[in-house]
PDB file of C-alpha atoms in Angstrom:
ATOM      1  CA  MET A   1     -52.164 -29.008   7.125  1.00  0.00           C
ATOM      2  CA  MET A   2     -48.617 -29.636   5.874  1.00  0.00           C
ATOM      3  CA  LYS A   3     -49.189 -27.280   2.931  1.00  0.00           C
ATOM      4  CA  THR A   4     -50.346 -24.518   5.321  1.00  0.00           C
ATOM      5  CA  HIS A   5     -47.149 -24.831   7.410  1.00  0.00           C
ATOM      6  CA  LEU A   6     -44.931 -24.762   4.315  1.00  0.00           C
ATOM      7  CA  THR A   7     -46.764 -21.723   2.955  1.00  0.00           C
ATOM      8  CA  ALA A   8     -46.412 -19.917   6.281  1.00  0.00           C
ATOM      9  CA  LEU A   9     -42.713 -20.822   6.449  1.00  0.00           C
ATOM     10  CA  SER A  10     -42.144 -19.606   2.883  1.00  0.00           C
ATOM     11  CA  PHE A  11     -43.893 -16.317   3.681  1.00  0.00           C
ATOM     12  CA  MET A  12     -41.790 -15.785   6.823  1.00  0.00           C
ATOM     13  CA  CYS A  13     -38.584 -16.405   4.871  1.00  0.00           C
ATOM     14  CA  MET A  14     -39.587 -13.809   2.296  1.00  0.00           C
ATOM     15  CA  VAL A  15     -40.620 -11.039   4.668  1.00  0.00           C
ATOM     16  CA  MET A  16     -38.168 -11.475   7.533  1.00  0.00           C
ATOM     17  CA  PRO A  17     -34.730 -10.046   6.746  1.00  0.00           C
ATOM     18  CA  ALA A  18     -31.732 -12.196   7.468  1.00  0.00           C
ATOM     19  CA  ALA A  19     -30.005 -11.400  10.723  1.00  0.00           C
ATOM     20  CA  ALA A  20     -27.190  -8.951  10.079  1.00  0.00           C
ATOM     21  CA  ASN A  21     -23.721 -10.151  10.871  1.00  0.00           C
ATOM     22  CA  THR A  22     -22.374  -7.375  13.069  1.00  0.00           C
ATOM     23  CA  SER A  23     -19.223  -9.188  14.143  1.00  0.00           C
ATOM     24  CA  ALA A  24     -15.885  -7.782  13.105  1.00  0.00           C
ATOM     25  CA  PRO A  25     -14.419  -9.296   9.943  1.00  0.00           C
ATOM     26  CA  SER A  26     -11.806 -11.964  10.426  1.00  0.00           C
ATOM     27  CA  PRO A  27      -8.236 -10.909   9.841  1.00  0.00           C
ATOM     28  CA  PRO A  28      -6.655 -12.283   6.673  1.00  0.00           C
ATOM     29  CA  PRO A  29      -4.722 -15.570   6.837  1.00  0.00           C
ATOM     30  CA  HIS A  30      -1.317 -15.260   8.473  1.00  0.00           C
ATOM     31  CA  ALA A  31      -2.209 -11.844   9.881  1.00  0.00           C
ATOM     32  CA  SER A  32      -1.273 -10.602  13.291  1.00  0.00           C
ATOM     33  CA  SER A  33      -4.398 -10.361  15.422  1.00  0.00           C
ATOM     34  CA  GLN A  34      -3.216  -7.079  16.949  1.00  0.00           C
ATOM     35  CA  SER A  35      -2.394  -5.191  13.767  1.00  0.00           C
ATOM     36  CA  ALA A  36      -4.501  -6.895  11.061  1.00  0.00           C
ATOM     37  CA  MET A  37      -1.319  -6.901   9.002  1.00  0.00           C
ATOM     38  CA  PHE A  38       0.241  -9.882   7.287  1.00  0.00           C
ATOM     39  CA  THR A  39       3.204 -11.040   9.310  1.00  0.00           C
ATOM     40  CA  MET A  40       5.475 -12.353   6.552  1.00  0.00           C
ATOM     41  CA  GLN A  41       8.338  -9.985   5.817  1.00  0.00           C
ATOM     42  CA  ASP A  42      10.234 -11.281   2.788  1.00  0.00           C
ATOM     43  CA  GLY A  43       8.911 -11.268  -0.753  1.00  0.00           C
ATOM     44  CA  GLN A  44       9.047 -15.020  -1.260  1.00  0.00           C
ATOM     45  CA  SER A  45       7.059 -15.738   1.923  1.00  0.00           C
ATOM     46  CA  ILE A  46       4.476 -13.116   1.050  1.00  0.00           C
ATOM     47  CA  TYR A  47       4.090 -14.567  -2.446  1.00  0.00           C
ATOM     48  CA  GLU A  48       3.824 -18.127  -1.140  1.00  0.00           C
ATOM     49  CA  HIS A  49       1.297 -17.320   1.599  1.00  0.00           C
ATOM     50  CA  VAL A  50      -0.827 -14.640  -0.043  1.00  0.00           C
ATOM     51  CA  CYS A  51      -0.364 -14.471  -3.821  1.00  0.00           C
ATOM     52  CA  LEU A  52       0.160 -18.123  -4.716  1.00  0.00           C
ATOM     53  CA  GLY A  53      -3.479 -19.093  -4.160  1.00  0.00           C
ATOM     54  CA  CYS A  54      -4.592 -17.065  -7.184  1.00  0.00           C
ATOM     55  CA  HIS A  55      -1.446 -16.595  -9.260  1.00  0.00           C
ATOM     56  CA  MET A  56      -0.487 -20.267  -8.815  1.00  0.00           C
ATOM     57  CA  PRO A  57       2.864 -22.034  -8.447  1.00  0.00           C
ATOM     58  CA  GLY A  58       5.364 -20.663 -10.905  1.00  0.00           C
ATOM     59  CA  ALA A  59       3.180 -17.525 -11.136  1.00  0.00           C
ATOM     60  CA  LYS A  60       1.461 -19.032 -14.180  1.00  0.00           C
ATOM     61  CA  GLY A  61      -1.945 -17.550 -13.352  1.00  0.00           C
ATOM     62  CA  ALA A  62      -5.287 -19.320 -13.675  1.00  0.00           C
ATOM     63  CA  VAL A  63      -8.706 -19.136 -15.247  1.00  0.00           C
ATOM     64  CA  GLY A  64     -11.767 -20.458 -13.450  1.00  0.00           C
ATOM     65  CA  ALA A  65     -14.174 -18.546 -11.269  1.00  0.00           C
ATOM     66  CA  GLY A  66     -12.148 -15.522 -12.292  1.00  0.00           C
ATOM     67  CA  MET A  67      -9.104 -14.676 -14.361  1.00  0.00           C
ATOM     68  CA  TYR A  68      -5.865 -14.473 -12.426  1.00  0.00           C
ATOM     69  CA  PRO A  69      -3.100 -13.162 -14.686  1.00  0.00           C
ATOM     70  CA  ALA A  70       0.255 -14.821 -14.944  1.00  0.00           C
ATOM     71  CA  LEU A  71       3.048 -12.916 -13.272  1.00  0.00           C
ATOM     72  CA  ALA A  72       5.624 -15.101 -15.018  1.00  0.00           C
ATOM     73  CA  ARG A  73       7.293 -13.308 -17.928  1.00  0.00           C
ATOM     74  CA  ASN A  74       4.852 -10.432 -17.508  1.00  0.00           C
ATOM     75  CA  THR A  75       5.979  -7.282 -19.317  1.00  0.00           C
ATOM     76  CA  LYS A  76       3.568  -5.176 -17.225  1.00  0.00           C
ATOM     77  CA  LEU A  77       5.960  -5.702 -14.314  1.00  0.00           C
ATOM     78  CA  GLU A  78       8.751  -3.800 -16.096  1.00  0.00           C
ATOM     79  CA  GLU A  79       7.759  -0.592 -14.280  1.00  0.00           C
ATOM     80  CA  PHE A  80       7.538  -1.243 -10.540  1.00  0.00           C
ATOM     81  CA  GLY A  81       4.744   1.293 -10.160  1.00  0.00           C
ATOM     82  CA  TYR A  82       2.255  -1.017 -11.861  1.00  0.00           C
ATOM     83  CA  PRO A  83       2.392  -3.939  -9.398  1.00  0.00           C
ATOM     84  CA  VAL A  84       2.683  -1.548  -6.444  1.00  0.00           C
ATOM     85  CA  ALA A  85      -0.524   0.236  -7.491  1.00  0.00           C
ATOM     86  CA  ILE A  86      -2.362  -3.060  -8.070  1.00  0.00           C
ATOM     87  CA  ILE A  87      -1.381  -4.411  -4.645  1.00  0.00           C
ATOM     88  CA  ILE A  88      -2.349  -1.194  -2.870  1.00  0.00           C
ATOM     89  CA  ASN A  89      -5.582  -0.442  -4.733  1.00  0.00           C
ATOM     90  CA  GLY A  90      -6.646  -3.745  -6.278  1.00  0.00           C
ATOM     91  CA  GLN A  91      -8.071  -4.152  -9.761  1.00  0.00           C
ATOM     92  CA  LYS A  92     -10.920  -6.321 -11.055  1.00  0.00           C
ATOM     93  CA  ALA A  93     -10.696  -9.655  -9.180  1.00  0.00           C
ATOM     94  CA  MET A  94      -7.566  -8.534  -7.310  1.00  0.00           C
ATOM     95  CA  PRO A  95      -8.611  -7.134  -3.939  1.00  0.00           C
ATOM     96  CA  SER A  96      -7.031  -4.051  -2.443  1.00  0.00           C
ATOM     97  CA  LEU A  97      -4.350  -5.341  -0.079  1.00  0.00           C
ATOM     98  CA  GLY A  98      -2.721  -2.051   0.851  1.00  0.00           C
ATOM     99  CA  ALA A  99      -4.240  -2.018   4.327  1.00  0.00           C
ATOM    100  CA  PHE A 100      -2.761  -5.431   5.106  1.00  0.00           C
ATOM    101  CA  PHE A 101       0.840  -4.669   4.151  1.00  0.00           C
ATOM    102  CA  ASN A 102       3.303  -2.039   5.220  1.00  0.00           C
ATOM    103  CA  ASN A 103       5.446  -0.263   2.627  1.00  0.00           C
ATOM    104  CA  THR A 104       8.436  -2.549   3.161  1.00  0.00           C
ATOM    105  CA  GLN A 105       6.352  -5.697   2.642  1.00  0.00           C
ATOM    106  CA  ILE A 106       4.893  -4.340  -0.603  1.00  0.00           C
ATOM    107  CA  ALA A 107       8.365  -3.409  -1.834  1.00  0.00           C
ATOM    108  CA  GLU A 108       9.648  -6.883  -0.923  1.00  0.00           C
ATOM    109  CA  VAL A 109       6.931  -8.811  -2.762  1.00  0.00           C
ATOM    110  CA  VAL A 110       7.104  -6.523  -5.813  1.00  0.00           C
ATOM    111  CA  ASN A 111      10.894  -6.924  -5.955  1.00  0.00           C
ATOM    112  CA  TYR A 112      10.447 -10.689  -5.617  1.00  0.00           C
ATOM    113  CA  ILE A 113       7.937 -11.099  -8.452  1.00  0.00           C
ATOM    114  CA  ARG A 114       9.925  -8.738 -10.692  1.00  0.00           C
ATOM    115  CA  THR A 115      13.093 -10.866 -10.315  1.00  0.00           C
ATOM    116  CA  HIS A 116      11.562 -14.359 -10.374  1.00  0.00           C
ATOM    117  CA  PHE A 117       9.329 -16.438 -12.648  1.00  0.00           C
ATOM    118  CA  GLY A 118      11.265 -15.509 -15.781  1.00  0.00           C
ATOM    119  CA  ASN A 119      11.125 -11.789 -14.964  1.00  0.00           C
ATOM    120  CA  HIS A 120      14.467  -9.979 -14.995  1.00  0.00           C
ATOM    121  CA  TYR A 121      13.519  -6.486 -13.855  1.00  0.00           C
ATOM    122  CA  THR A 122      16.312  -5.694 -11.435  1.00  0.00           C
ATOM    123  CA  GLU A 123      15.468  -2.075 -10.564  1.00  0.00           C
ATOM    124  CA  LYS A 124      14.273  -2.320  -6.966  1.00  0.00           C
ATOM    125  CA  VAL A 125      11.388  -0.399  -5.505  1.00  0.00           C
ATOM    126  CA  THR A 126      11.954   1.026  -2.007  1.00  0.00           C
ATOM    127  CA  ALA A 127       9.573   1.329   0.903  1.00  0.00           C
ATOM    128  CA  ALA A 128       9.770   5.125   0.540  1.00  0.00           C
ATOM    129  CA  GLU A 129       8.649   4.881  -3.106  1.00  0.00           C
ATOM    130  CA  VAL A 130       5.756   2.634  -2.087  1.00  0.00           C
ATOM    131  CA  GLY A 131       4.800   5.161   0.599  1.00  0.00           C
ATOM    132  CA  ALA A 132       4.774   7.953  -1.960  1.00  0.00           C
ATOM    133  CA  MET A 133       2.300   5.963  -4.063  1.00  0.00           C
ATOM    134  CA  ARG A 134      -0.235   5.538  -1.233  1.00  0.00           C
TER     135      ARG A 134
END
């Protein structure tokens, strides 16, 4: 009798599709519930609340479930267009975050990472330049 119930239960699990989750996705951490945008405005706060989880303290990067490149002393940051494009569009394990940030926030975090962590790229990107890249 027990075997019959387990067989029936196994069959039901195989043929019945899982209930679809039709609820709206949760906004990202530290996002305004009205705009689905991150609320931090300065580059350091954005890095500490959004980027730090993957790129780690000191922007040293990490390897584990994925590869999160170091931003510290990263020559790819020399041209501001590279990090702007990655933040807006994503790449590999990096999700597209363009919808969660306005142009000023992207400019702020790019300027922050390009002038910290052993990076000395002082040419600043503007919100208008970020907007032109969208």
